[in-house]
Short mmCIF file of C-alpha atoms and ligand atoms in Angstrom, two decimals:
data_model
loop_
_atom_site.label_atom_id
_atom_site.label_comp_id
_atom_site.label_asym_id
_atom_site.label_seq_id
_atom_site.Cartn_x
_atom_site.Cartn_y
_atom_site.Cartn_z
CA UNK A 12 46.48 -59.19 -50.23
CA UNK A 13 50.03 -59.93 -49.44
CA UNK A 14 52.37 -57.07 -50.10
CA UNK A 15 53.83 -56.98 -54.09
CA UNK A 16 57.54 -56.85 -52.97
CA UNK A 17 57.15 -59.94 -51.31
CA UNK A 18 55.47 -61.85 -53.22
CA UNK A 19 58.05 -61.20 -56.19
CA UNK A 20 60.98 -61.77 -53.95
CA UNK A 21 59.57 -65.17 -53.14
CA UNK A 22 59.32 -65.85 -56.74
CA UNK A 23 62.59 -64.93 -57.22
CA UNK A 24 63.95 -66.90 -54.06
CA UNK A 25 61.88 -70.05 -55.44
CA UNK A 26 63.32 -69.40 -59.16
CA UNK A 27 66.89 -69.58 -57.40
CA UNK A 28 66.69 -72.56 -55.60
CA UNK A 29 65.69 -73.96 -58.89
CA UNK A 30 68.00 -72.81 -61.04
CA UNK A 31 70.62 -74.12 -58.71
CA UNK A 32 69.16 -77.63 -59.23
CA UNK A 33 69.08 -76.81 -62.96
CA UNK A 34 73.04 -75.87 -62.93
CA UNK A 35 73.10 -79.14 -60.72
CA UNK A 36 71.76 -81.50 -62.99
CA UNK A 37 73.79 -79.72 -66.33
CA UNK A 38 76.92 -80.34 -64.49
CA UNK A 39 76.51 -83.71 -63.78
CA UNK A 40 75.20 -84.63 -67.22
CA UNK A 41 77.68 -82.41 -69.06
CA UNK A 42 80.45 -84.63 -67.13
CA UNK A 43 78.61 -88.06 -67.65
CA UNK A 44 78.59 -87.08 -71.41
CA UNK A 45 82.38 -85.73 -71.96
CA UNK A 46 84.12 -88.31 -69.56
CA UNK A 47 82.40 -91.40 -70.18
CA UNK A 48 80.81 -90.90 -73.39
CA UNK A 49 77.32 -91.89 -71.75
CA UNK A 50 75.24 -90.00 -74.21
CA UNK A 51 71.42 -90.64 -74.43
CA UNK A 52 71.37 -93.40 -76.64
CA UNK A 53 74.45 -94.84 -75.18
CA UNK A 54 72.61 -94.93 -71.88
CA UNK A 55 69.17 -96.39 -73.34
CA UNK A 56 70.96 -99.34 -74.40
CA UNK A 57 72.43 -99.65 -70.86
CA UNK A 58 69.24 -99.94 -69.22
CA UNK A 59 68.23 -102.83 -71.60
CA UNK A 60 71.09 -104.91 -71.74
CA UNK A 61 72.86 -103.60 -67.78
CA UNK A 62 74.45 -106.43 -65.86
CA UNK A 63 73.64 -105.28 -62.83
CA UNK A 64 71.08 -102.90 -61.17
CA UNK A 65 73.64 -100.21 -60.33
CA UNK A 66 74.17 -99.44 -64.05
CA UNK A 67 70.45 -99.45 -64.69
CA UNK A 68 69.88 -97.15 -61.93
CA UNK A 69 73.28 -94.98 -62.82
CA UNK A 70 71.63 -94.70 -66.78
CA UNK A 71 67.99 -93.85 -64.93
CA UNK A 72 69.37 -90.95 -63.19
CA UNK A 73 71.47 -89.85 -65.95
CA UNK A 74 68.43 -90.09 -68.39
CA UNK A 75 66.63 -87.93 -65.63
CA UNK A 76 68.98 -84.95 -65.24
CA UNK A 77 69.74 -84.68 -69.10
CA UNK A 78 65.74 -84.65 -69.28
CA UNK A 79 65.50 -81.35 -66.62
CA UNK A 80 68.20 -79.95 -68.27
CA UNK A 81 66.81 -79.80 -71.69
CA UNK A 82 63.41 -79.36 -71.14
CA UNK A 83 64.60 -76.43 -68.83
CA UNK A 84 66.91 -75.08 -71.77
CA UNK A 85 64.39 -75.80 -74.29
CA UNK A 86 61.30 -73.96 -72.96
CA UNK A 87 63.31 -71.22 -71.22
CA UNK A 88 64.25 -70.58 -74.84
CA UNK A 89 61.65 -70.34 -76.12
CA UNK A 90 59.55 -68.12 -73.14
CA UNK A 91 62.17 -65.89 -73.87
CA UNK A 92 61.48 -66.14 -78.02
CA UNK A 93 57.92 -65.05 -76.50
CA UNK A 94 58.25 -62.46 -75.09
CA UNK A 95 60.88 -60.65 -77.42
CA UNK A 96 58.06 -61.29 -80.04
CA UNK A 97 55.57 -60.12 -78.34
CA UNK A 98 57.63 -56.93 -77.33
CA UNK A 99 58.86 -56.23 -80.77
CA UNK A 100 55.37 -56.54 -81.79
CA UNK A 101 53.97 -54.27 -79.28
CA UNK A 102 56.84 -51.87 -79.82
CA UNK A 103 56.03 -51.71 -84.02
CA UNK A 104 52.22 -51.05 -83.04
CA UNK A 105 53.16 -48.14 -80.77
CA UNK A 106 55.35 -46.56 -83.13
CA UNK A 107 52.47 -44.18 -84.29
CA UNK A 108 51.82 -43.25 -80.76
CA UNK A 109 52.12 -39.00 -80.13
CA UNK A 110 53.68 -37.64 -77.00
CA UNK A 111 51.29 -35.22 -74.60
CA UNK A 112 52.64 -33.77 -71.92
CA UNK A 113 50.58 -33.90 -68.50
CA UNK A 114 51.17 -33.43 -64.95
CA UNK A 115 53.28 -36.64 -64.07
CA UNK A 116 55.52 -35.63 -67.60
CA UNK A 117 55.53 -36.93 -70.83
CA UNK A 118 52.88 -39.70 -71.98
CA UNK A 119 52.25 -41.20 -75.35
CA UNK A 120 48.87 -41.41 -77.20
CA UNK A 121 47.46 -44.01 -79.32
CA UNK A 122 45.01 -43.61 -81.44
CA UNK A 123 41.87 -45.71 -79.84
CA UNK A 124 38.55 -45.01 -78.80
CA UNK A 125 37.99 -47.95 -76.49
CA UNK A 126 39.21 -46.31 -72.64
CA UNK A 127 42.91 -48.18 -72.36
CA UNK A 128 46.13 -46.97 -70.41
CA UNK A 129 48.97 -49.46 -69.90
CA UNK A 130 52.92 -49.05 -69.47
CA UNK A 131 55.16 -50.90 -72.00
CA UNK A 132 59.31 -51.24 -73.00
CA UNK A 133 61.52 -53.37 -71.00
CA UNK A 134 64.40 -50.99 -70.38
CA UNK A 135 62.69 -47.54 -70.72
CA UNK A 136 59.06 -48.30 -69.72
CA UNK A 137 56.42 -45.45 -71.21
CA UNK A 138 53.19 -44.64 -70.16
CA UNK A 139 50.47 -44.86 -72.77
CA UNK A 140 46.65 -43.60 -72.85
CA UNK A 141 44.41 -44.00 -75.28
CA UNK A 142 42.27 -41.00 -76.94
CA UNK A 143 39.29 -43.05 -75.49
CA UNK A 144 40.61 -42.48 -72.16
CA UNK A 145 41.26 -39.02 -72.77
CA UNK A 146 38.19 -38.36 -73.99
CA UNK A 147 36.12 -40.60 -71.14
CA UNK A 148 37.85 -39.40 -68.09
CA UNK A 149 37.69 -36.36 -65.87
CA UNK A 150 40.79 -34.48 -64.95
CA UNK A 151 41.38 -35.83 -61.41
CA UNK A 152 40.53 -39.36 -62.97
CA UNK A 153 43.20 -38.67 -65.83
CA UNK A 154 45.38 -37.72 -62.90
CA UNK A 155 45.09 -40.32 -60.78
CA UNK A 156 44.96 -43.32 -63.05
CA UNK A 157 48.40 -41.32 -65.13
CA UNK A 158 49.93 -41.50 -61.07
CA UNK A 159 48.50 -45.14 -61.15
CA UNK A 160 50.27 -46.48 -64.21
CA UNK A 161 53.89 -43.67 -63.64
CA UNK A 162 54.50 -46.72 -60.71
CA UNK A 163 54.50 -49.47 -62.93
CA UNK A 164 57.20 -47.83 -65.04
CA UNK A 165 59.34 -46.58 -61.97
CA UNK A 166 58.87 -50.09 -61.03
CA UNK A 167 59.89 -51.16 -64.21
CA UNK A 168 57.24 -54.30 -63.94
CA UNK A 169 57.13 -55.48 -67.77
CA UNK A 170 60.72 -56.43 -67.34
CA UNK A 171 60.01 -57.86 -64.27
CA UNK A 172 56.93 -59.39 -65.27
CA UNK A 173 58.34 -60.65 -68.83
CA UNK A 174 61.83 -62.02 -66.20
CA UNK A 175 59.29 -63.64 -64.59
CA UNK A 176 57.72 -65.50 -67.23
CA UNK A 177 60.83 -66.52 -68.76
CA UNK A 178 61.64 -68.13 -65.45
CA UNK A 179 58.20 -69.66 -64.86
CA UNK A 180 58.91 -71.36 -68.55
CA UNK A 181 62.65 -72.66 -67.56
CA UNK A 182 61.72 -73.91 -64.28
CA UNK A 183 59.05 -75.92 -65.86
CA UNK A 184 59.46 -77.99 -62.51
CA UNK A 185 58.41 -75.77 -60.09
CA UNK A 186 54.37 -75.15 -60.83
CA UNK A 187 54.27 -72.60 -58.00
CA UNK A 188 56.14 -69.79 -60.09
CA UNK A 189 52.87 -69.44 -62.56
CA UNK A 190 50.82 -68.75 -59.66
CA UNK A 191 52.94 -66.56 -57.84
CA UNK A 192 53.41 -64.36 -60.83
CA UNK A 193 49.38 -64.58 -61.08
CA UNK A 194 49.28 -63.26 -57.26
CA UNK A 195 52.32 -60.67 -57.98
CA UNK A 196 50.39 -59.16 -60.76
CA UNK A 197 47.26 -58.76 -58.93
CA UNK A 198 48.97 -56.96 -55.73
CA UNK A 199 51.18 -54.98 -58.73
CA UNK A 200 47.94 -53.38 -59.72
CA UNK A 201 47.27 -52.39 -55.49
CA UNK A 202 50.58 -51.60 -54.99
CA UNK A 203 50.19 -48.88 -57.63
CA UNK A 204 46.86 -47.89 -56.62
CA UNK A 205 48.15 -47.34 -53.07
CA UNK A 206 50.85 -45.27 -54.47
CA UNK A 207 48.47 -42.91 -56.67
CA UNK A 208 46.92 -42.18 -53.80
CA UNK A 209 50.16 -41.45 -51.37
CA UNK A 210 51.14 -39.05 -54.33
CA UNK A 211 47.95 -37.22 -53.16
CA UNK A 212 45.42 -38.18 -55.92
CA UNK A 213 41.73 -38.70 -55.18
CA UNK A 214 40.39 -42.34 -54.10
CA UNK A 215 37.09 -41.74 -55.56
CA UNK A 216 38.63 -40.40 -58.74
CA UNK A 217 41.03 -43.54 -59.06
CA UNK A 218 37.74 -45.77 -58.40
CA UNK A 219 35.31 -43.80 -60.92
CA UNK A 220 38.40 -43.96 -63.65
CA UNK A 221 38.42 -47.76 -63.04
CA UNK A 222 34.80 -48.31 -63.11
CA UNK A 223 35.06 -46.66 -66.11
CA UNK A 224 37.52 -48.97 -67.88
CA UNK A 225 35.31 -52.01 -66.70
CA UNK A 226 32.37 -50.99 -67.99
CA UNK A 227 34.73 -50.74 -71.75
CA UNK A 228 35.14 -54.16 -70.34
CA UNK A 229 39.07 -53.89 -69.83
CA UNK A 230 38.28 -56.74 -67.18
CA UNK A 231 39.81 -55.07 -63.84
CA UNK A 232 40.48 -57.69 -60.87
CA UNK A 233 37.40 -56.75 -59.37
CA UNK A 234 38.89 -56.71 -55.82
CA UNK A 235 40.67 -52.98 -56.67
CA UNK A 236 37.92 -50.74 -56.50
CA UNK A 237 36.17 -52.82 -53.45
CA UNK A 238 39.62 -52.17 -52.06
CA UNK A 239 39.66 -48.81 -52.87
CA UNK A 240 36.33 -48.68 -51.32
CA UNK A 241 37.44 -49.61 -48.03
CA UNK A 242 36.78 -53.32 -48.14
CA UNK A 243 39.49 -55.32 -46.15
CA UNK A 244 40.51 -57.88 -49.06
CA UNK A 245 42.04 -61.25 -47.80
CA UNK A 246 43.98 -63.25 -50.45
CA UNK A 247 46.62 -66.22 -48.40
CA UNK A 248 49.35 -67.71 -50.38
CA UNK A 249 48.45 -71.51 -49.65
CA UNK A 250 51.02 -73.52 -47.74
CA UNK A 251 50.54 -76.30 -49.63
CA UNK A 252 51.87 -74.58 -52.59
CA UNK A 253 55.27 -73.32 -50.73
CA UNK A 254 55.76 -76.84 -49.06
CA UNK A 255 55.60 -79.19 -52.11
CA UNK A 256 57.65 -76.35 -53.75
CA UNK A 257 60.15 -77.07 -51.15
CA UNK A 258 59.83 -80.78 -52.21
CA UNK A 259 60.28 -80.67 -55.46
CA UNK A 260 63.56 -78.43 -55.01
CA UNK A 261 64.96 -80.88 -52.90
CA UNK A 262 64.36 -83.83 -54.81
CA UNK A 263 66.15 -82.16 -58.02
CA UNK A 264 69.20 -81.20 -55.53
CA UNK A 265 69.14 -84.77 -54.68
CA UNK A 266 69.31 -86.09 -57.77
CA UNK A 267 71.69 -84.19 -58.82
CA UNK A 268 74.36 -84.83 -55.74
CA UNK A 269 73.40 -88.66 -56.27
CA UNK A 270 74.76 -88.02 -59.82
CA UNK A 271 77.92 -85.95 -58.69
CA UNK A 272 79.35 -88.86 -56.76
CA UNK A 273 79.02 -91.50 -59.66
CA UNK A 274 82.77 -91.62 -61.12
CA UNK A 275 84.55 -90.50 -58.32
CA UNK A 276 85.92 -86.82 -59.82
CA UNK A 277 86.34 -84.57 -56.74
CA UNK A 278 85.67 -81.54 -58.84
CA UNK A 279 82.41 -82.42 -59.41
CA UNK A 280 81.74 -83.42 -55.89
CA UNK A 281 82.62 -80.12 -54.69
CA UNK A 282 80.89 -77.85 -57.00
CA UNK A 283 77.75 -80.45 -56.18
CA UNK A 284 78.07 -79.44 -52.63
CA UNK A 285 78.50 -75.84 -53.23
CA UNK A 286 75.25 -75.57 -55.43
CA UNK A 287 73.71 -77.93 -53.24
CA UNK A 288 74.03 -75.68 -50.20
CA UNK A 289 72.20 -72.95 -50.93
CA UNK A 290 69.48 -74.32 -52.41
CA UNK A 291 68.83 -76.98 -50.01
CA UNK A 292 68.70 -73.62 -47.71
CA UNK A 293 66.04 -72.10 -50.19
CA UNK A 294 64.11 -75.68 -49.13
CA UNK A 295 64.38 -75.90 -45.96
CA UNK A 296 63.02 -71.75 -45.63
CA UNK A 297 60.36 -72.25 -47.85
CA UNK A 298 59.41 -75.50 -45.74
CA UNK A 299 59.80 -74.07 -42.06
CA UNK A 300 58.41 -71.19 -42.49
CA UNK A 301 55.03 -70.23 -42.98
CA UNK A 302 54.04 -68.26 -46.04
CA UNK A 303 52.98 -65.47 -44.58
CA UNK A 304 55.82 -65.15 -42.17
CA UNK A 305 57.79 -65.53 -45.32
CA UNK A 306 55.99 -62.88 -47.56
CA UNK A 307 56.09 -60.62 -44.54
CA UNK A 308 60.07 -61.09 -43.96
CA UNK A 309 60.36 -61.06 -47.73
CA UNK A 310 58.81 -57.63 -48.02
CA UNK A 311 60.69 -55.77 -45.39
CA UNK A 312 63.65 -57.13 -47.09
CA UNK A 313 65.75 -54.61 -48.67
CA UNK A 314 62.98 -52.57 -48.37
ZN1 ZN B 430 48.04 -51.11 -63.46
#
């Protein structure tokens, strides 16, 4: 399973190369619709009655970019309508939660008899067990699966998770970033295992709390507790995935430094080349190199 800090940097390197081509493709239509008045229905009416194929093509590509751009707008907005929803909603429910205090500090308590524990806020994550949980679990399991889910808050991984899904909803464009996020949760979920059991809790104990939250059928990724078990686990990012990532990156890019040359203004020329650069770099990475080499360099990154 590659390591969790990689695989979220990579999402994060993929969701700036195409954000660049986002900010690309907003400058060049922002321009095309303040200097020249080529708004969408202005440009329609181009491609029907155009003289010559250069102004068809010119109204194509403008049509295209003002398309990214507000799709990307439009369902980054509302990811990001989502998820404060669903985290005001979550916060309301948990209002009635009591505090306990155990060995890894304070923890709330809801009121539930099915086996649940879970971290949630944004900004000040919490730890939360159920009474089920409470009641179903042995001390060392309570221990280590409290040590389990005090990583995802020091972590902080709803915000990173909920960033990530805002993303993954903006760059509509870039199909990889759902998948990745997929993967990232999945090694989230190892990564705090792994550090439960650094902090010195039992591996059995972590397994047996687990097993005991499937069988209340909180559907686990069944790969934890084989991993916990000792099984060698082998999960690949496919290249396929990275490569026509890199594709679609550059062909945005493209676009949009086709569109920054159209009416000649050096301004826009420049600040095409200077978004450009980067992300073309972001490209050429995620083509050259292979995944795994990536995740690897990725993870040791700032690490
Ligand atoms: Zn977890």
């Amino acid at each position: 399973m590659p390591r969790a800090a990689g695989l979220y940097r990579l999402h994060a390197v993929i969701a700036f190369g195409g954000i660049l081509g986002v900010l690309l493709a907003l400058l060049v239509a922002l321009d095309a619709a303040m200097t020249h008045d080529q708004s969408p229905g202005a440009l329609v009416s181009t491609m029907g009655s155009s003289p010559t194929m250069t102004s068809d093509t010119t109204a194509a590509l403008l049509l295209t970019l003002g398309a990214v751009v507000s799709c990307s707008l439009g369902l980054g907005l509302r990811a990001l309508w989502v998820e404060c929803l669903s985290h005001w909603r979550a916060s309301r429910l948990l209002q009635s939660s009591s505090s306990i205090t155990t060995a890894i500090g304070a923890v709330r308590v809801i009121a539930d008899d099915q086996p649940r524990a879970f971290c949630h806020g944004l900004l000040g994550p919490r730890v939360y067990i159920s009474s089920g949980a409470l009641h179903a679990l042995t001390p060392p399991e309570l221990a280590a699966l409290l040590a389990h889910e005090q990583h995802h808050a020091r972590r902080r991984d709803p915000l990173r998770f909920a960033l990530a899904r805002i993303l993954g909803g903006a760059l509509f464009f870039l199909p990889v970033l759902p998948r990745l996020l997929d993967r990232y949760g999945d090694a989230a979920e190892i990564a705090a295992d792994e550090a439960a059991i650094a902090g010195g809790q039992d591996v059995a104990a972590l397994a047996a709390a687990l097993l005991t939250f499937e069988e209340s059928g909180a559907g686990l990724h069944p790969d934890r507790v084989d991993r916990l078990l000792g099984e060698h686990i082998e999960s690949r990012i496919p290249t396929a995935w990275v490569r026509s990532t890199a594709v679609i990156i550059v062909t945005i890019i493209g676009l949009g430094l086709a569109g920054s040359t159209l009416d000649g203004h050096e301004y826009l020329l420049l600040a095409g080349l200077l978004v450009a650069g980067p992300a073309l770099l972001v490209a050429i990475a995620l083509a050259l190199a292979s995944p795994v080499n990536l995740l690897d360099g990725l993870s040791r990154w700032a690490a």
